[in-house]
CSV table of C-alpha atoms in Angstrom, one decimal:
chain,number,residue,atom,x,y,z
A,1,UNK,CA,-40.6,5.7,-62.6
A,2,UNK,CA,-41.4,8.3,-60.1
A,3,UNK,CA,-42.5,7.2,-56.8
A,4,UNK,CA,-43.5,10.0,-54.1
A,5,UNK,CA,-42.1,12.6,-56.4
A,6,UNK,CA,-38.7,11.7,-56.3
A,7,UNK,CA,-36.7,9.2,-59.3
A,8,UNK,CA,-35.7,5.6,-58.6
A,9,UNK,CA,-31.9,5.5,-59.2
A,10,UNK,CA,-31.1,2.1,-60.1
A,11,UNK,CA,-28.3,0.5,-57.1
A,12,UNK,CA,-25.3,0.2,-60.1
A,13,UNK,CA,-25.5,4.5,-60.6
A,14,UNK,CA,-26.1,5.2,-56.8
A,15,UNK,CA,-23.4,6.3,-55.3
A,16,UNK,CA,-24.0,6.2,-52.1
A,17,UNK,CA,-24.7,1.7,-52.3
A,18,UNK,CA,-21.1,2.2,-54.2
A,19,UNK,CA,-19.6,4.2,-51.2
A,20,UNK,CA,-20.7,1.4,-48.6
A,21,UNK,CA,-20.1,-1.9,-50.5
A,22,UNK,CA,-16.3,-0.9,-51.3
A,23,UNK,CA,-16.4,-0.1,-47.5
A,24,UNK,CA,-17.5,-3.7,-47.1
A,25,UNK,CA,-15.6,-4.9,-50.0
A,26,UNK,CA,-12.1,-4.1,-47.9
A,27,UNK,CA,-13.3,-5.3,-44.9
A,28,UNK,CA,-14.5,-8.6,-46.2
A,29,UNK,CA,-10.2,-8.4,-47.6
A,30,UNK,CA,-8.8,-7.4,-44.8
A,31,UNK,CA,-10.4,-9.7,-42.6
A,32,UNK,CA,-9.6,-12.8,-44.5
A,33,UNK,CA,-5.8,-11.9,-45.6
A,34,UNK,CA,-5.4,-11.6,-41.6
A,35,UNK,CA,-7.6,-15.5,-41.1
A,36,UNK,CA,-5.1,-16.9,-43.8
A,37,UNK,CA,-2.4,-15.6,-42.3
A,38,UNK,CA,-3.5,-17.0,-38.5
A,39,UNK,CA,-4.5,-20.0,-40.7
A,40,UNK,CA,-0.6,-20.2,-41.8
A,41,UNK,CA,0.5,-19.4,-38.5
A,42,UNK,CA,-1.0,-22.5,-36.6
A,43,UNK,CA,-0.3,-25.1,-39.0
A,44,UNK,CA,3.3,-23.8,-39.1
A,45,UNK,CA,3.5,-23.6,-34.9
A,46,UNK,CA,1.5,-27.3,-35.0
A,47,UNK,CA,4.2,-28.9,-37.3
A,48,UNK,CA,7.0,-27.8,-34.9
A,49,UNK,CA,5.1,-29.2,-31.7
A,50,UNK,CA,4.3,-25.5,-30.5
A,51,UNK,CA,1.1,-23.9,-29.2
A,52,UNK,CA,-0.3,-20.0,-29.3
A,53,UNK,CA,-0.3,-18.8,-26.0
A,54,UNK,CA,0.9,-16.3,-23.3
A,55,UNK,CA,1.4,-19.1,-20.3
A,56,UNK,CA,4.9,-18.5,-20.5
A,57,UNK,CA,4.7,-15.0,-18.6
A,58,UNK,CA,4.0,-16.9,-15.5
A,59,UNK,CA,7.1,-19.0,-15.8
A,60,UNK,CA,10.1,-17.9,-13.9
A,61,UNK,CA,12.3,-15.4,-15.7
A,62,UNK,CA,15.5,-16.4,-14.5
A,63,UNK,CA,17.6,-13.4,-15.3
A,64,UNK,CA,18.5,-10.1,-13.3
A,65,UNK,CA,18.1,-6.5,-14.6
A,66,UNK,CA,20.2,-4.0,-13.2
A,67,UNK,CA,17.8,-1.4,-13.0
A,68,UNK,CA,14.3,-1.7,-11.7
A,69,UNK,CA,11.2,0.9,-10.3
A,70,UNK,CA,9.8,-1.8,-8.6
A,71,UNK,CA,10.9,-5.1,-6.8
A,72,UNK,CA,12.2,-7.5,-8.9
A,73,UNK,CA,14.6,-10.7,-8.4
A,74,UNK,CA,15.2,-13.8,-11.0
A,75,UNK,CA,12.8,-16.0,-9.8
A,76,UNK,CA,10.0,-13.5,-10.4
A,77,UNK,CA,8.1,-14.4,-13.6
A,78,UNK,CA,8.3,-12.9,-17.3
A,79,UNK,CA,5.4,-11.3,-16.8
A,80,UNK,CA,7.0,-9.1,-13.5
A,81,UNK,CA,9.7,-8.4,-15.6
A,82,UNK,CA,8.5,-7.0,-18.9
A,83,UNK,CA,6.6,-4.9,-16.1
A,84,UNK,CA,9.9,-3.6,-14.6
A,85,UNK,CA,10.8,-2.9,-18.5
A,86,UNK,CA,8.1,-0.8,-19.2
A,87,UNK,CA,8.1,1.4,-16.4
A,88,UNK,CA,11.7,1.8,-17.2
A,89,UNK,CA,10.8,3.4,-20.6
A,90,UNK,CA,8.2,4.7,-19.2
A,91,UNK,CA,10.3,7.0,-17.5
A,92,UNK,CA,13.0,7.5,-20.4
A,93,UNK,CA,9.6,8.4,-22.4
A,94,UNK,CA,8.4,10.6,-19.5
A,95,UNK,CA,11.4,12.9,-18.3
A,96,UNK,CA,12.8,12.7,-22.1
A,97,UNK,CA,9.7,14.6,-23.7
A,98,UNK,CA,9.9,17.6,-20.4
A,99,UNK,CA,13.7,18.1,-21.3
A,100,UNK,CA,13.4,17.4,-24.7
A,101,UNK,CA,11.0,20.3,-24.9
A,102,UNK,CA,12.8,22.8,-22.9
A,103,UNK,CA,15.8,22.1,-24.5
A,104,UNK,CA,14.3,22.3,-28.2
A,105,UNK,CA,12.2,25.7,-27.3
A,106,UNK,CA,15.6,27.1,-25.6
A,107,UNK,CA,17.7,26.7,-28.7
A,108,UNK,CA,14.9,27.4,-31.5
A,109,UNK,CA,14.4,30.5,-29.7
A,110,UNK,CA,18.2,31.2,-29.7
A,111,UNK,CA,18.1,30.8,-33.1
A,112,UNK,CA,16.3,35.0,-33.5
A,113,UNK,CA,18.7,36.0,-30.7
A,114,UNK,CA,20.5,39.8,-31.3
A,115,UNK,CA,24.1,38.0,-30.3
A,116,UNK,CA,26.0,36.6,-33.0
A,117,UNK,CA,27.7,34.3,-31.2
A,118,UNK,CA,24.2,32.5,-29.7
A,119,UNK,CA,22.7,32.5,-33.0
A,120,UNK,CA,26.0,30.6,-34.9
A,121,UNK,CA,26.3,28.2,-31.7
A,122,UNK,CA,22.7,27.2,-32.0
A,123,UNK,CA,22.7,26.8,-35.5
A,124,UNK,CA,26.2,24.4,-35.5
A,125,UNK,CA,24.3,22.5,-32.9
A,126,UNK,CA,21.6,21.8,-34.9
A,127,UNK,CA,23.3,20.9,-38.3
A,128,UNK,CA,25.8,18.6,-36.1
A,129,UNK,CA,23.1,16.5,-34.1
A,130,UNK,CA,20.7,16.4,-37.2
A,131,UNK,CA,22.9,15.3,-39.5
A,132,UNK,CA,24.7,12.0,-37.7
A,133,UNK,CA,22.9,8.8,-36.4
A,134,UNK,CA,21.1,8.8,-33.3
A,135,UNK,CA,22.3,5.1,-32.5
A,136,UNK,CA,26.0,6.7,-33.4
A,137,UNK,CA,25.5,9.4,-30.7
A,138,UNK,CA,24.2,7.3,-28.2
A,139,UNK,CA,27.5,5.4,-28.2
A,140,UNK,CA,29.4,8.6,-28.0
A,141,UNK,CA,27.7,9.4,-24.7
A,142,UNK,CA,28.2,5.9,-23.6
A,143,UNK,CA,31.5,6.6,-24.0
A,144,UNK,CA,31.6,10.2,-22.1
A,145,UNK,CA,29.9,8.5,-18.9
A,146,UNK,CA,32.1,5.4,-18.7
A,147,UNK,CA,35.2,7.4,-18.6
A,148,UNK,CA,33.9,8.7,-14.9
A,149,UNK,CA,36.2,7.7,-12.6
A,150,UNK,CA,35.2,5.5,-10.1
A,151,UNK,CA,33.5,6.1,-6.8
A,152,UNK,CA,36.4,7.0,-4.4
A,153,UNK,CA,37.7,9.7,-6.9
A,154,UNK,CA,34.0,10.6,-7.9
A,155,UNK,CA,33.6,14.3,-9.4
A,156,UNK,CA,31.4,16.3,-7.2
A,157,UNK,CA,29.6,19.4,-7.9
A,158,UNK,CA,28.9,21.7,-5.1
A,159,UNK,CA,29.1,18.5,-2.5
A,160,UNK,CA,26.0,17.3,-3.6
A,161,UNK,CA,26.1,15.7,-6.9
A,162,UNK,CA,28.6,12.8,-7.8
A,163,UNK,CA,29.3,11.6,-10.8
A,164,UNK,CA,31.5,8.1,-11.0
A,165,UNK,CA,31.0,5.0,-12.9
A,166,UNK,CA,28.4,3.7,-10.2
A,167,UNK,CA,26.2,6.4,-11.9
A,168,UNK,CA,25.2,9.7,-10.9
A,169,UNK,CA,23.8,10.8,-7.5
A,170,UNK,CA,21.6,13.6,-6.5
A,171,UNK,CA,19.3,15.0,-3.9
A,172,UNK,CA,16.0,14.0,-4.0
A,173,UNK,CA,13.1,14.8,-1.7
A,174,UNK,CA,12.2,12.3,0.8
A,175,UNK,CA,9.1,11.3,3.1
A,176,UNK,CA,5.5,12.5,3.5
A,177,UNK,CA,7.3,16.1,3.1
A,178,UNK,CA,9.1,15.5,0.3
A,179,UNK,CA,5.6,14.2,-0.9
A,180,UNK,CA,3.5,17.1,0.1
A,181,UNK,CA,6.4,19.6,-1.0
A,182,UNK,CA,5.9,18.5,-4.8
A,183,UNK,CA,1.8,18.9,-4.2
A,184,UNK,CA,2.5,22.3,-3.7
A,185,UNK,CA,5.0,22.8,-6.6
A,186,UNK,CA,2.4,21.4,-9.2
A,187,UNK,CA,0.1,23.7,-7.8
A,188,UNK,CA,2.7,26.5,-8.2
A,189,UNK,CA,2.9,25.8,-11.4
A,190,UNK,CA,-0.9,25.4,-12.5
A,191,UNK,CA,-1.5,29.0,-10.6
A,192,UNK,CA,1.5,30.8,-12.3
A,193,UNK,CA,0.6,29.4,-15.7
A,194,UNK,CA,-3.1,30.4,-15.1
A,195,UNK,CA,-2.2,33.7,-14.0
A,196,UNK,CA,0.6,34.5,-17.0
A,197,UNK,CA,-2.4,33.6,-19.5
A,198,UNK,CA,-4.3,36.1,-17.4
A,199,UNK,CA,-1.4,39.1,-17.6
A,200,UNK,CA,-1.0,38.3,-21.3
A,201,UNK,CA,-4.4,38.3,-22.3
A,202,UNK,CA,-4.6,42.4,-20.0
A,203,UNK,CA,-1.7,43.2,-22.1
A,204,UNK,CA,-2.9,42.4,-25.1
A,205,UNK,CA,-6.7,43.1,-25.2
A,206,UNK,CA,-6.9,46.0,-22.7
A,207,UNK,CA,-3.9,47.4,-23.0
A,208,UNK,CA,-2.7,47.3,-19.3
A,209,UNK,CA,0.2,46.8,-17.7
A,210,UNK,CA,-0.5,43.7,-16.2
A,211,UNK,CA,1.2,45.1,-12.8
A,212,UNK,CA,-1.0,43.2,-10.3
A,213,UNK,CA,-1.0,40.0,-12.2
A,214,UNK,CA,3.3,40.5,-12.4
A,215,UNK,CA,3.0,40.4,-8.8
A,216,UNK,CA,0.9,37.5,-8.3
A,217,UNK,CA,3.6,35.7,-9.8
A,218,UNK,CA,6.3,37.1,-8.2
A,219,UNK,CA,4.9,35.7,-4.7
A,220,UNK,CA,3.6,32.2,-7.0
A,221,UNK,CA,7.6,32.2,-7.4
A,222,UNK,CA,8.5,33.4,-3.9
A,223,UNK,CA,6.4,29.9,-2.7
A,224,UNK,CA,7.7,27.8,-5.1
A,225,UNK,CA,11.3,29.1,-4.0
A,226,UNK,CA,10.9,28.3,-0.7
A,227,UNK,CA,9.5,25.0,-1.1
A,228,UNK,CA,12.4,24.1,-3.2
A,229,UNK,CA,14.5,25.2,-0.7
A,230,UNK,CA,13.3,24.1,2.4
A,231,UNK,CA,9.9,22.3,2.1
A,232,UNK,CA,11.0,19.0,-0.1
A,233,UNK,CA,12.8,17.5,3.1
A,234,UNK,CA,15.9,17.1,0.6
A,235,UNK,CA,18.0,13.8,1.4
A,236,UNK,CA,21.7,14.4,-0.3
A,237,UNK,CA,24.2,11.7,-0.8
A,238,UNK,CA,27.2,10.9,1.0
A,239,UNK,CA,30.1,9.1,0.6
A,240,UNK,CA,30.3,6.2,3.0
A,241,UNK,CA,34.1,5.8,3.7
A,242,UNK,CA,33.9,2.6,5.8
A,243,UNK,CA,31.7,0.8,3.2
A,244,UNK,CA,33.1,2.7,-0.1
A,245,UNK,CA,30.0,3.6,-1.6
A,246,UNK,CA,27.7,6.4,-1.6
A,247,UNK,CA,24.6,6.3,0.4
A,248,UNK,CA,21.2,8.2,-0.2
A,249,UNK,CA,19.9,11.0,-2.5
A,250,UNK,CA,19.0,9.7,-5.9
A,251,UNK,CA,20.9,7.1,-8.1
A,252,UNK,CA,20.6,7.4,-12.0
A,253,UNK,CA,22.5,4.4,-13.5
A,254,UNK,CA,25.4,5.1,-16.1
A,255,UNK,CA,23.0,3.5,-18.8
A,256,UNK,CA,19.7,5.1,-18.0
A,257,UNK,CA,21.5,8.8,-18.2
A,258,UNK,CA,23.1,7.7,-21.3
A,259,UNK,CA,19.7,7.1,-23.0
A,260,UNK,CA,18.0,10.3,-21.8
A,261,UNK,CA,21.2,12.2,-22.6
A,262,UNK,CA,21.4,10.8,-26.1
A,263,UNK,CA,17.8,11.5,-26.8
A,264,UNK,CA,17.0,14.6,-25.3
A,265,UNK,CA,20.0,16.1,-27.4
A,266,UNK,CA,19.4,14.0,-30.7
A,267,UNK,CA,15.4,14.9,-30.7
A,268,UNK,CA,15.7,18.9,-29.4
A,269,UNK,CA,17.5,19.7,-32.6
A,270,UNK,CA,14.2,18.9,-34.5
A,271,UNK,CA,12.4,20.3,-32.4
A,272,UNK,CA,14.6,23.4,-32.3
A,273,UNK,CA,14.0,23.2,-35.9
A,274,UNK,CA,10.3,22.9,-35.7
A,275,UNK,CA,10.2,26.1,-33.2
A,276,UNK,CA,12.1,28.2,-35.6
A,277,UNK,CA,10.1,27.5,-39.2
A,278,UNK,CA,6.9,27.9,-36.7
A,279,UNK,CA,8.0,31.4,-35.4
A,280,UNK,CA,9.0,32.3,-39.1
A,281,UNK,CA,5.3,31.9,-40.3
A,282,UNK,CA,4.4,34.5,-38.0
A,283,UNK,CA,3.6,37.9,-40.7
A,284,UNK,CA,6.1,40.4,-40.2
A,285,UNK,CA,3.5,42.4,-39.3
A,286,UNK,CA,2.6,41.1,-36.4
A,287,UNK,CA,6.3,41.6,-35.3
A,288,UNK,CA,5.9,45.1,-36.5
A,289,UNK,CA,2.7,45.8,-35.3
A,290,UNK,CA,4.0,44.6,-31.3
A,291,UNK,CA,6.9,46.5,-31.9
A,292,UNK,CA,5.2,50.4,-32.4
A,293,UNK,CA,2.7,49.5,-29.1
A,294,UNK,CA,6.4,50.0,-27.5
A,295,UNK,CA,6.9,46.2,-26.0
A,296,UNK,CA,10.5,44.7,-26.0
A,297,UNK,CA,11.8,42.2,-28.4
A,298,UNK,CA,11.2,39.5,-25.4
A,299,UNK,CA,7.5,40.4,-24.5
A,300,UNK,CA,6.9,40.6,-28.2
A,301,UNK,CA,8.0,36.9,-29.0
A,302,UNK,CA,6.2,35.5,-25.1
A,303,UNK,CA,3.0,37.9,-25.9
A,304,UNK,CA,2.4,38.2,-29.6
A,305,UNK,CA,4.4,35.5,-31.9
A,306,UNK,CA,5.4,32.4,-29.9
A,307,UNK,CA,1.5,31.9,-29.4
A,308,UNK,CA,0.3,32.4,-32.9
A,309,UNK,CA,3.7,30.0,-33.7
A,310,UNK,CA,2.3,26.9,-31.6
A,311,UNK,CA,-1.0,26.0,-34.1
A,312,UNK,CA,2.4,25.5,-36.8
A,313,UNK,CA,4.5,23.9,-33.8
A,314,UNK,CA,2.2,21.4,-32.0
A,315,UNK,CA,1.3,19.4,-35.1
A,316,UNK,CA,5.0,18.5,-36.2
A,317,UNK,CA,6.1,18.3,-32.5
A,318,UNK,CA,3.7,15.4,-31.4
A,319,UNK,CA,5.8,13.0,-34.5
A,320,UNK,CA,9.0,13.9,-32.5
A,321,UNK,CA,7.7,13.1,-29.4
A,322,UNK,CA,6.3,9.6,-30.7
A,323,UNK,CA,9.9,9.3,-32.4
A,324,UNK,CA,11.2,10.1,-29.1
A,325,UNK,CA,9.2,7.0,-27.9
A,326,UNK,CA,10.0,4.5,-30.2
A,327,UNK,CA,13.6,5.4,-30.3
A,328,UNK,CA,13.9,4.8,-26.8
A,329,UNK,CA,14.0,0.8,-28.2
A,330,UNK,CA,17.9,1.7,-28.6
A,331,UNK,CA,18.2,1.0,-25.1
A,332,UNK,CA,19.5,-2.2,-25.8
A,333,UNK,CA,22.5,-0.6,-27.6
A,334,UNK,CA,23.5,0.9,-24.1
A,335,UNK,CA,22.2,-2.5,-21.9
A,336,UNK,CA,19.5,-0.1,-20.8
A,337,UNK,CA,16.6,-2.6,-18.9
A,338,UNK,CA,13.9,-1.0,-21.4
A,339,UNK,CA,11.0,-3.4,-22.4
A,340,UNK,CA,12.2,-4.2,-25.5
A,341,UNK,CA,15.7,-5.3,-24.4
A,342,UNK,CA,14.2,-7.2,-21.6
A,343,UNK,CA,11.8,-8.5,-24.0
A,344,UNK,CA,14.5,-9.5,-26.5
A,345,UNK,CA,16.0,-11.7,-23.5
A,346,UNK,CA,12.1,-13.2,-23.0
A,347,UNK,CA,12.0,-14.2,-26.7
A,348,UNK,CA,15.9,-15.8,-26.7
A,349,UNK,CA,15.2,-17.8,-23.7
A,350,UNK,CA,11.6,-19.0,-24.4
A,351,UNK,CA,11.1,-19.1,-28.1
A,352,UNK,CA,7.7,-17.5,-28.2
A,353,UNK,CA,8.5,-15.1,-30.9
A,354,UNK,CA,5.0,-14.3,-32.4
A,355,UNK,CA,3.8,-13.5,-28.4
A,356,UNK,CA,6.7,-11.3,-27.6
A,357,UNK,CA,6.3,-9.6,-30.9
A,358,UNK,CA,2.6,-8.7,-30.4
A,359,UNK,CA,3.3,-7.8,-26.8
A,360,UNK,CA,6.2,-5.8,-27.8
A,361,UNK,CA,3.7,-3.9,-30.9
A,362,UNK,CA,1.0,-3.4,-28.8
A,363,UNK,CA,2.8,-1.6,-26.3
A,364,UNK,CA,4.4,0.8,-28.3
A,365,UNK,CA,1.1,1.2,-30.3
A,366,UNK,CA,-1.0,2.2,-27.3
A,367,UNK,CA,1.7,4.5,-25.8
A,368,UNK,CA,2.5,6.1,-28.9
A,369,UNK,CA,-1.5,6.3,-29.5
A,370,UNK,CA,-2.4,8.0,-25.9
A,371,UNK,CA,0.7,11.1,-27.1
A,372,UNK,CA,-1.1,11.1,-30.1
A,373,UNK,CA,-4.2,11.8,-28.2
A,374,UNK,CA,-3.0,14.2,-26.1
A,375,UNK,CA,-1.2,16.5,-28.2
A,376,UNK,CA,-4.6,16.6,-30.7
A,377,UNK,CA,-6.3,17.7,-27.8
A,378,UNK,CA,-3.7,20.6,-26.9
A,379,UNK,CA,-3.5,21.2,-30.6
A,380,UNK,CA,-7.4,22.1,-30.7
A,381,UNK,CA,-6.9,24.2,-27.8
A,382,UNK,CA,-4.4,26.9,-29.4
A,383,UNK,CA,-5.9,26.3,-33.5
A,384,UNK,CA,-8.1,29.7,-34.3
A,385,UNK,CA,-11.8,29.6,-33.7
A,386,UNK,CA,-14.3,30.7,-36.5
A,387,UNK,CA,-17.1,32.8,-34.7
């Protein structure tokens, strides 16, 4: 039958009504597999006398954690302290992925270094770390910090930095100057990156020198120097004889350095890894081709290959950083305060297992989902555009 000039295809050989009711079809299976199994789930909570609920987080908590961002004490309730937990891997999660990434770059890179020595060093680290358990080395650097000595005989580096079993102490910028002294570094930073982007793209398409943009920088650095120096209003610690302890600066506790320790060195030797197969799918010709405009070996890897290596290096890098993430859940191995240890304690003391559970899912799902997002978005910014 032909009806406006075109056939009438029968709905059992159209494929597009086949497309949408298999669509429907797992849907329709999906949605009841999860109703049988809330089905299950209250009967089973009904028969032992328990109710589905979160009123438990405004209970009191009733236990300390020895390491807080915020202002905590037991009487607070559950819901203050998984708080206090997540900001604490939060900030594992945070400062882990910066060093993490510095580190990783530093040694990949050292990996096509002209000395011998760098190259076998960088190698060895990375067969070592890769090949033994990250839970294994965490307990190794446990280890390392609790052998400090304590705080009267604390080790101190350049009078300003003390390491003992307390933890570790550190200058760290203080006050409204402290406050508008890291402004102006982040600004630093955005300017100098904007303006090496700039040089590189003279160099490379005009075939400058990039001298005026080299000096930009140079007085980018100059400020940045001299805020470091003397604009972040830096408070250092001190050694309080008459009370035995050391007063100001900033205090990283023994456990919280042992976690970012453990997985800034465990996860940089992937990413080392990453960084080097990245910079080897680079053609040789593009090495060779830098190499007869006359630049050195180190403006030829910043200028020509490390950039054309990131659309291979960004896609493997964001799973590291989302293992970095949900490895940070070994806190508990080194009594770090992270929000599944503290969680752990909510689920021991109030029973709620299927609530703590979902709580403890859905907030490494949604973190591990907005790294996802933001390295997708980077990685469309350095990927090759068809004109």
């Amino acid at each position: 039958m032909v009806n406006n000039g075109k056939q009438n295809i029968p709905l059992w050989r159209d494929d597009r009504f086949w497309r949408i009711a298999l669509q429907v079809l797992v849907i329709v299976i999906v949605v009841s597999v999860f109703a049988l199994l809330g089905g299950n789930l209250t009967r089973n909570l009904r028969q032992t006398g328990s109710n589905f609920g979160f009123d438990f987080l405004n209970t009191s908590a009733g236990f300390n954690i020895l390491d807080s961002l915020i202002p905590y004490n037991p009487s607070d309730p559950y819901s203050r302290v998984l708080l206090a937990g997540l900001l604490n891997s939060l900030r594992v999660m945070f400062f882990g992925i910066i060093l993490t990434t510095i580190l990783g770059i530093t040694i990949g890179l050292a990996r096509f270094s002209d000395n011998w020595l760098l190259r076998q060093l960088s190698f060895i680290y990375v067969e070592m770390v890769r090949n033994t358990p990250l839970l294994l080395q965490l307990v190794f650097w446990y280890g390392v910090f609790v052998q400090l000595p304590p705080v009267k005989e604390s080790l101190r580096v350049l009078n300003s930095i003390f390491l003992s079993k307390q933890g570790i102490f550190m200058p760290w910028p203080s006050g409204i100057q402290g406050i508008i002294g890291l402004g102006v570094l982040i600004i630093c930073a955005i300017a100098a990156f904007i303006m090496w982007k700039k040089r590189t793209k003279v160099i490379v398409e005009k075939g400058e020198s990039g001298q005026s943009q080299l000096i930009t920088l140079v007085m980018i650095g100059a400020i940045a120097l001299l805020t470091l120096t003397v604009g972040l209003n830096w408070q250092r610690p001190i050694f309080n004889p008459t009370t035995n302890n050391i007063e100001g600066g900033l205090r990283l506790t023994i456990e919280f350095t042992t976690l970012l320790v453990g997985l800034v060195v465990y996860t940089a030797a992937y990413i080392a890894e990453i960084v080097r197969s990245g910079i080897q799918s680079v053609p040789k010709g593009q090495w060779e081709a830098a190499r007869s405009l006359g630049l050195k070996s180190s403006l030829v890897m910043q200028l020509v290959v490390f950039p054309q290596a990131l659309r291979v290096i960004i896609p493997p890098l964001n799973s590291q950083y989302l293992n970095l993430a949900k490895n940070s859940s070994l806190a508990i191995a080194v009594a770090y305060a992270d929000v599944y240890n503290v969680a752990n304690t909510t689920f021991n003391q109030t029973g709620r297992a299927i609530e703590v559970m979902l709580i403890i899912m859905g907030t490494y799902l949604s973190i591990n989902l907005l790294i996802s997002l933001g390295m997708n978005q980077l990685n469309r910014t350095v990927q090759l555009r068809e004109r």
